[in-house]
PDB file of C-alpha atoms in Angstrom:
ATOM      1  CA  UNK A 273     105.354 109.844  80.438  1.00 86.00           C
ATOM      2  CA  UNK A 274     106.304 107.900  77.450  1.00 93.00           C
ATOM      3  CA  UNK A 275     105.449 104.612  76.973  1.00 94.00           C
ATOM      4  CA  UNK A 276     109.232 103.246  77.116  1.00 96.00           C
ATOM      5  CA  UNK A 277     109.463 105.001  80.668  1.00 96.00           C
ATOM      6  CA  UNK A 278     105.941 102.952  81.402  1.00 97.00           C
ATOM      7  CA  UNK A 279     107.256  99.715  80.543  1.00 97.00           C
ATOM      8  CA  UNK A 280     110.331 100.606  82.507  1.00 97.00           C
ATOM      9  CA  UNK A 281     108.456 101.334  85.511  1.00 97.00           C
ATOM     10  CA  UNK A 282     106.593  98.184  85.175  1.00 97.00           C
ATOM     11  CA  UNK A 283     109.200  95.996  84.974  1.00 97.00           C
ATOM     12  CA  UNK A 284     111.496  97.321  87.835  1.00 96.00           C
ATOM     13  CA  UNK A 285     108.092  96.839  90.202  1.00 96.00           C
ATOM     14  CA  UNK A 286     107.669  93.642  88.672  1.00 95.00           C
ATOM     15  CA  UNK A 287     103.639  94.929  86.991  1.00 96.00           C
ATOM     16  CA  UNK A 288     103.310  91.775  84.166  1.00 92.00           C
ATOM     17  CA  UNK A 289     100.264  91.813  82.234  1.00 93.00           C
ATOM     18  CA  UNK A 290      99.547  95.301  81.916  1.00 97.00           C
ATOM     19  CA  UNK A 291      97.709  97.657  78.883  1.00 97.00           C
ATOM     20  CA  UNK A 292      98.523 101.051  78.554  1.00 97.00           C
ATOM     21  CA  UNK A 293      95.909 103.523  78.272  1.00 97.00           C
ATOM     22  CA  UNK A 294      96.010 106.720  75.677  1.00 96.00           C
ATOM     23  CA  UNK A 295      96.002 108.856  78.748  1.00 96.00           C
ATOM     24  CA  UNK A 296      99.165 106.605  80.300  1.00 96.00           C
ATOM     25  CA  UNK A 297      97.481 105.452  83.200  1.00 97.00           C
ATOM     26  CA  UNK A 298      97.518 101.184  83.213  1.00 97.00           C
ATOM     27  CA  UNK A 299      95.268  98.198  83.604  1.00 98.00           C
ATOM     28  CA  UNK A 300      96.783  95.741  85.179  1.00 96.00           C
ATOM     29  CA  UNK A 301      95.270  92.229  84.130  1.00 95.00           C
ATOM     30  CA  UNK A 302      96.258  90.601  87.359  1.00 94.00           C
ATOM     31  CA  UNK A 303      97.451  91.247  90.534  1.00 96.00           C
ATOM     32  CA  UNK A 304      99.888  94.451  91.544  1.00 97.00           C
ATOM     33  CA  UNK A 305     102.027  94.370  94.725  1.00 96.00           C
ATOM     34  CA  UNK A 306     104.016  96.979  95.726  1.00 97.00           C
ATOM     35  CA  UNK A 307     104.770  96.048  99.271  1.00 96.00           C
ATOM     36  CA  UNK A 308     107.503  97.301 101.922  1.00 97.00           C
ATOM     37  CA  UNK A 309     109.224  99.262  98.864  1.00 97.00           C
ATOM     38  CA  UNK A 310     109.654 102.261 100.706  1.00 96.00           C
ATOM     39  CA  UNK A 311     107.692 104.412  98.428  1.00 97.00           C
ATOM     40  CA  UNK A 312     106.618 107.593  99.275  1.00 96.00           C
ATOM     41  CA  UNK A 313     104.382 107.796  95.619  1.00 95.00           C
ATOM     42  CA  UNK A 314     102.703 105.598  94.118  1.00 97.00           C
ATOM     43  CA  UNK A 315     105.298 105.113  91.018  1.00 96.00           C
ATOM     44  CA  UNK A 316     102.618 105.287  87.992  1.00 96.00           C
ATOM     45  CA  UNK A 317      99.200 105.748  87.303  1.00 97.00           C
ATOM     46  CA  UNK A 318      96.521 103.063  87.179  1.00 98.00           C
ATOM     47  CA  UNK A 319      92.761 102.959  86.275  1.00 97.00           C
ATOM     48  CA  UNK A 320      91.830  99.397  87.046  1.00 97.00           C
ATOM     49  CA  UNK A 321      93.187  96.087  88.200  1.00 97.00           C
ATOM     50  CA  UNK A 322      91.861  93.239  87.910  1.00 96.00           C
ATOM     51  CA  UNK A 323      93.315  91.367  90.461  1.00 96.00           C
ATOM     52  CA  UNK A 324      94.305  92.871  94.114  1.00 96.00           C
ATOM     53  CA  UNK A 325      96.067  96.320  94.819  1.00 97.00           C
ATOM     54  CA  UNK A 326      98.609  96.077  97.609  1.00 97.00           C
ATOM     55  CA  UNK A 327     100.688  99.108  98.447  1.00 97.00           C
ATOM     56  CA  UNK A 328     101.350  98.708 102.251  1.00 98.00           C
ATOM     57  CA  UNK A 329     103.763  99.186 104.433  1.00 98.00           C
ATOM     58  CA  UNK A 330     105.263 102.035 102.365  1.00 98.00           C
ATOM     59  CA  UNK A 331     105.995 105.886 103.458  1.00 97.00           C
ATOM     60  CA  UNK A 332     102.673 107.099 101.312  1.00 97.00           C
ATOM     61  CA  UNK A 333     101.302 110.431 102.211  1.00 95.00           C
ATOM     62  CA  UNK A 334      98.430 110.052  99.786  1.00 95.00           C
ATOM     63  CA  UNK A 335      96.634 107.773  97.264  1.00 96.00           C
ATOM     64  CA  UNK A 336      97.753 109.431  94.033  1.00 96.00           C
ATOM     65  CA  UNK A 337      98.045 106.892  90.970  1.00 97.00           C
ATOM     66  CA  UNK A 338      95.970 104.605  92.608  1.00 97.00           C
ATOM     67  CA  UNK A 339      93.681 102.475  90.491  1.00 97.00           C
ATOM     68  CA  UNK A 340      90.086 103.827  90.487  1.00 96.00           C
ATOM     69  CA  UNK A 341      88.793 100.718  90.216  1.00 96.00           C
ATOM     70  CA  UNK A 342      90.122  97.121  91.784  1.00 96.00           C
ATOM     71  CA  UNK A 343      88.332  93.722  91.256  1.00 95.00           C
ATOM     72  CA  UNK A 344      89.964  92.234  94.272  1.00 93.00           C
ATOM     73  CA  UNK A 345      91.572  93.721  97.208  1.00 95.00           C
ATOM     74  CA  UNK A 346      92.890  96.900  97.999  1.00 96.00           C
ATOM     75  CA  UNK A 347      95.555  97.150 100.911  1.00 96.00           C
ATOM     76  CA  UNK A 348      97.209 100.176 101.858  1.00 96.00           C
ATOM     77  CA  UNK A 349      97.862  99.489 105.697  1.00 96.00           C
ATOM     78  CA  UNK A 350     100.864 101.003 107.630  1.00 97.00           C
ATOM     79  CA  UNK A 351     101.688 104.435 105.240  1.00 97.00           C
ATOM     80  CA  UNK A 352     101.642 107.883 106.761  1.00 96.00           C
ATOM     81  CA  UNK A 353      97.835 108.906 104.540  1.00 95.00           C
ATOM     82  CA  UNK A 354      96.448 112.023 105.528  1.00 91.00           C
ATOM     83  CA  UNK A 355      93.118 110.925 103.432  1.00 91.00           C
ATOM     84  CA  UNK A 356      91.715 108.533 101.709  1.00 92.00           C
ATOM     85  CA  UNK A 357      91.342 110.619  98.676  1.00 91.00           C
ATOM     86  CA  UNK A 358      91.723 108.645  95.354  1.00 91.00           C
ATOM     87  CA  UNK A 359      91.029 105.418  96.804  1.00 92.00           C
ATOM     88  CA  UNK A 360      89.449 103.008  94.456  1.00 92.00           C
ATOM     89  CA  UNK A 361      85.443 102.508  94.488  1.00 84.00           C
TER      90      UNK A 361
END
């Protein structure tokens, strides 16, 4: 993914404050929320955030793209998971 199609991404989910990694993923300097948007994937992939992660009440099947690593929260209530697999830590 090119970093145009990043920043893209970011800005029609609303992600401010974000660095791009050399592998694409993103750290996201604040909070993310990505709440009741009907996703059925997380849209891009993230390392840490340093804020909260919120991706409930979505159609997620799995955790892919989450960030490994979340200084605050992590919500992911009310998706259709099969596992918890790549979950932060």
């Amino acid at each position: 993914m090119s970093e145009q199609e990043i920043h893209k991404i970011c800005k029609k989910y609303r992600i401010r404050n974000y660095t791009i990694n050399p592998d694409g993923s993103i750290d996201g300097d604040g909070d993310v929320d990505l709440l009741h948007l009907n996703l059925t994937k997380i849209p891009i992939k993230f390392n840490n955030v340093y804020g909260y992660f919120s991706c409930s009440y979505n159609n997620l099947t799995s955790l892919e793209n989450c960030p490994k690593w979340c200084k605050g929260a992590f919500f992911c209530i009310e998706n259709n998971l099969t596992s918890l697999e790549g979950s932060p830590i």
